[in-house]
PDB file of C-alpha atoms in Angstrom:
ATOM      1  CA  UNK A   1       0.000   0.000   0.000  1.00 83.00           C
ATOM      2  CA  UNK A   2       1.923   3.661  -0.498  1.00 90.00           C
ATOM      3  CA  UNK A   3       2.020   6.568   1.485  1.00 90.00           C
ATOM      4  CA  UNK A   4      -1.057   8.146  -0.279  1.00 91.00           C
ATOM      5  CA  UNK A   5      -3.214   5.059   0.679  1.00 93.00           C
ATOM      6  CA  UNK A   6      -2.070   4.674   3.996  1.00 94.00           C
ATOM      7  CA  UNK A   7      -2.804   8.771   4.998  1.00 94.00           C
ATOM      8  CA  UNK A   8      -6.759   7.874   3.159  1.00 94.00           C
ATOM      9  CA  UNK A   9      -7.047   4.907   5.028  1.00 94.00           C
ATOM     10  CA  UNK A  10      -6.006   7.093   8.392  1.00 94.00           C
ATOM     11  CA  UNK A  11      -8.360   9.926   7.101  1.00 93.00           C
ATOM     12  CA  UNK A  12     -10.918   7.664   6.723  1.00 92.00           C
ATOM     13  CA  UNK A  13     -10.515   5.885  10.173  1.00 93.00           C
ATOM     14  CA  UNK A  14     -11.241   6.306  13.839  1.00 93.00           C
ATOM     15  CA  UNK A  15      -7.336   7.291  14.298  1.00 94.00           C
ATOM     16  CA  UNK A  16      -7.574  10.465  11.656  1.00 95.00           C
ATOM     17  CA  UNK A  17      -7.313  13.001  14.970  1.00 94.00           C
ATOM     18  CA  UNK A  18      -4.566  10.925  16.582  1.00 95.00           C
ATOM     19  CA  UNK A  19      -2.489  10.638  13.208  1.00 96.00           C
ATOM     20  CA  UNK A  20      -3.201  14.412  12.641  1.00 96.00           C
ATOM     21  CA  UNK A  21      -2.338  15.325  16.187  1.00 95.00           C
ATOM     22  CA  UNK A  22       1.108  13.335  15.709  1.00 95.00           C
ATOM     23  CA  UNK A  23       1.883  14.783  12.020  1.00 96.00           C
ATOM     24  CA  UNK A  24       1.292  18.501  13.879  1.00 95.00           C
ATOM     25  CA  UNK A  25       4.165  17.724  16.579  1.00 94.00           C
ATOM     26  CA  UNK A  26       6.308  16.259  14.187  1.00 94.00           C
ATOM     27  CA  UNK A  27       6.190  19.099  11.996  1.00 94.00           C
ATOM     28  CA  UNK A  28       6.816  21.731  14.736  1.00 92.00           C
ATOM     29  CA  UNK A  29       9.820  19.861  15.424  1.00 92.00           C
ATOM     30  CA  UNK A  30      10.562  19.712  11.684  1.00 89.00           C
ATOM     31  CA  UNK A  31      10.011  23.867  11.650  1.00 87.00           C
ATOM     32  CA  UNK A  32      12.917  24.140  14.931  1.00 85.00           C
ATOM     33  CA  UNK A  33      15.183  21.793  13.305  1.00 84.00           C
ATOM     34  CA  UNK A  34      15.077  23.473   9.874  1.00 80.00           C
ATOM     35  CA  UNK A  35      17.237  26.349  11.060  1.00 77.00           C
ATOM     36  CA  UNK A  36      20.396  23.965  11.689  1.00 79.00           C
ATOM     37  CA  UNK A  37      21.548  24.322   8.271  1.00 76.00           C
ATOM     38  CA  UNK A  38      21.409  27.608   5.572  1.00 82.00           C
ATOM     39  CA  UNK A  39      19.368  30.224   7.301  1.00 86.00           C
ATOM     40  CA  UNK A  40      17.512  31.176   4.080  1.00 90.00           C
ATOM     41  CA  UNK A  41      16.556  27.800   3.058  1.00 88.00           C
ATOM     42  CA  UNK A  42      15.642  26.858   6.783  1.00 90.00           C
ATOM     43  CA  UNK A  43      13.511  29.880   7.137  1.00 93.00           C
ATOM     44  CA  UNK A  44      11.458  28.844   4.029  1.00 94.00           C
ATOM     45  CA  UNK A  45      11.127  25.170   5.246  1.00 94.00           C
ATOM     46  CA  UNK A  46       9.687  26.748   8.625  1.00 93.00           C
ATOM     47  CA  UNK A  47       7.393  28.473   7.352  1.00 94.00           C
ATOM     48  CA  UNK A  48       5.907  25.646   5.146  1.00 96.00           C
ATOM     49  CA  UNK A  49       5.800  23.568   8.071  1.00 95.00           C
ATOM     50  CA  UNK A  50       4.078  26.071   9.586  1.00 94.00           C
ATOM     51  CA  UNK A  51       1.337  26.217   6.859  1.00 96.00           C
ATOM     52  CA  UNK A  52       1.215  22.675   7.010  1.00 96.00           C
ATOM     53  CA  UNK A  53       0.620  23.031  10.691  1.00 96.00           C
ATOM     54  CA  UNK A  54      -2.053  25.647  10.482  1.00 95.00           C
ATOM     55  CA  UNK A  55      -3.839  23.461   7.628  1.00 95.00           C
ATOM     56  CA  UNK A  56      -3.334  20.406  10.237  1.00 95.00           C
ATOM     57  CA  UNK A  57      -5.014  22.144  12.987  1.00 94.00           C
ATOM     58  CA  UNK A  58      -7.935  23.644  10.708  1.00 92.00           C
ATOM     59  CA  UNK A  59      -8.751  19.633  10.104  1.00 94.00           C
ATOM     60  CA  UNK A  60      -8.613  19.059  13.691  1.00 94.00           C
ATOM     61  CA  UNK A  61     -11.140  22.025  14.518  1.00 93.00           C
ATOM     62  CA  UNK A  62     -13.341  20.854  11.691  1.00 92.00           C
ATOM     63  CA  UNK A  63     -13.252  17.064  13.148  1.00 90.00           C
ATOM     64  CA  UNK A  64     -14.822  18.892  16.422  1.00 88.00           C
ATOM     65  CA  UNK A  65     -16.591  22.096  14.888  1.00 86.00           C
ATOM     66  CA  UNK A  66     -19.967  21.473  12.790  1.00 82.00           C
ATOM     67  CA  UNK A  67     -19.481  24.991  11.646  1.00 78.00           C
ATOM     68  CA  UNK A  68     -15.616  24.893  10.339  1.00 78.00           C
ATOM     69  CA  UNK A  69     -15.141  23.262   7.439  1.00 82.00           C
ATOM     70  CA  UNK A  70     -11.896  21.640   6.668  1.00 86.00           C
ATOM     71  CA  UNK A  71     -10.525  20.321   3.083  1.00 91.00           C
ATOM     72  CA  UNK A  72     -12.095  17.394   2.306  1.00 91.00           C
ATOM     73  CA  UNK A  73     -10.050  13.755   2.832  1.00 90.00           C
ATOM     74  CA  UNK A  74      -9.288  12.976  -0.828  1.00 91.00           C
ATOM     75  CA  UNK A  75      -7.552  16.156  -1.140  1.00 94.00           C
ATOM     76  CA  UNK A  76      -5.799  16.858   1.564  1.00 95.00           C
ATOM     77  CA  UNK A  77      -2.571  15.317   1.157  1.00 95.00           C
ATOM     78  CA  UNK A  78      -2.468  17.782  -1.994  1.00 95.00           C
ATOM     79  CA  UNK A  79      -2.859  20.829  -0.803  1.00 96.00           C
ATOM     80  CA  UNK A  80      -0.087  19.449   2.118  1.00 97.00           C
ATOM     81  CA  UNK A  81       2.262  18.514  -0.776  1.00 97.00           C
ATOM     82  CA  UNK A  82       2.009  22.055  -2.548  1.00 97.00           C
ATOM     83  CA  UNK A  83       2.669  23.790   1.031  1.00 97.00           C
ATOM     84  CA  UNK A  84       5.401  21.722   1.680  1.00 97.00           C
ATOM     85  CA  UNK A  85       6.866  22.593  -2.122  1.00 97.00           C
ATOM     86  CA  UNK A  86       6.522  26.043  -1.447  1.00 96.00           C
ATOM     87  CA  UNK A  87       9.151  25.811   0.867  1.00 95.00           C
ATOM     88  CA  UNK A  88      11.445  22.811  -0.264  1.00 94.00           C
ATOM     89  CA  UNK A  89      10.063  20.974   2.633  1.00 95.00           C
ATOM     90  CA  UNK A  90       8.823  17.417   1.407  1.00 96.00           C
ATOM     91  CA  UNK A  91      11.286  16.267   3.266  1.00 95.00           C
ATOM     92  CA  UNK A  92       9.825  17.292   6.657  1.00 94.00           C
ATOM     93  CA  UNK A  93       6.189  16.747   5.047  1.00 96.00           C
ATOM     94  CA  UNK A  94       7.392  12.733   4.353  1.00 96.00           C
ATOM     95  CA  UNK A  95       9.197  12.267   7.823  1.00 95.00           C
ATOM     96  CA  UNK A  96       6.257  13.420   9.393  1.00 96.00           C
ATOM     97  CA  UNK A  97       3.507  11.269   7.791  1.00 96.00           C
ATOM     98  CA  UNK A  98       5.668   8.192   7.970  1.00 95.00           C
ATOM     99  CA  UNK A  99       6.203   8.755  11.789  1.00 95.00           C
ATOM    100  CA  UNK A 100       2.198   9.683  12.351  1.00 96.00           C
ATOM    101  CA  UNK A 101       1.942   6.455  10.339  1.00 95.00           C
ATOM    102  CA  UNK A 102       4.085   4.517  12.998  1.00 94.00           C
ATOM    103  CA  UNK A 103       2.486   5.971  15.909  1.00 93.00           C
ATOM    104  CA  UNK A 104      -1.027   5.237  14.981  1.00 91.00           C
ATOM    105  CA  UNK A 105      -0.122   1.391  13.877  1.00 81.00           C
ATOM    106  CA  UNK A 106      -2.706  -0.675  11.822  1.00 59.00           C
ATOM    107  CA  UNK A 107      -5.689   1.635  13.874  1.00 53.00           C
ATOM    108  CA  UNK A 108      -6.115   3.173  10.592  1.00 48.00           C
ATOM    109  CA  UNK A 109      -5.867  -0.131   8.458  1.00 47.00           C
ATOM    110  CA  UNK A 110      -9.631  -1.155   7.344  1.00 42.00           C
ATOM    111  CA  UNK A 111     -10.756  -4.877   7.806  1.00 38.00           C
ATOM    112  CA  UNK A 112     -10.879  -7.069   5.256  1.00 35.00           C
TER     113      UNK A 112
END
């Protein structure tokens, strides 16, 4: 199963706050950590972490918030992608799913 499946089957589960809640710290550490290299290129990889943050959190209000609307499932892995290009930070976008992915386990895997 890839990446892509694996966040829609989390999206789509009982664990989706959990796995967002986990992606959110991992990228605020990503967003500290991004300033131990080039200053330039770290401050544009904190600052896409930080959208991806604020994007992160506007899911979690929506999960709790009848009147907040948040992007839908199927799409929201895109619009993390393009924040994360933005600012050259895929890098901190991938390390962040695939630990979220760890720390919610096979919670988010459907029965067969």
């Amino acid at each position: 199963m890839s990446i892509r499946d694996q966040v829609l089957a989390i999206l789509n589960s009982p664990s989706k706050e959990a796995f967002l809640l986990a992606m959110g710290h991992r990228l605020g550490i990503s967003a500290r950590d991004a300033f131990a290299g080039d200053i330039q290129r770290g401050m544009r990889q904190a600052q896409a972490c930080n959208e991806m943050m604020i994007a992160l959190w506007s899911q979690v209000r929506a999960m709790k918030d009848e009147g907040t609307h948040g992007y839908p499932d199927s799409d929201f892995l895109s619009v993390l992608l393009g924040k994360a290009d933005a600012g050259d930070a895929r890098p901190h976008l991938r390390h962040a799913i695939e630990s979220a992915l760890l720390s919610v386990g096979d919670k988010g895997t459907p029965e067969p």
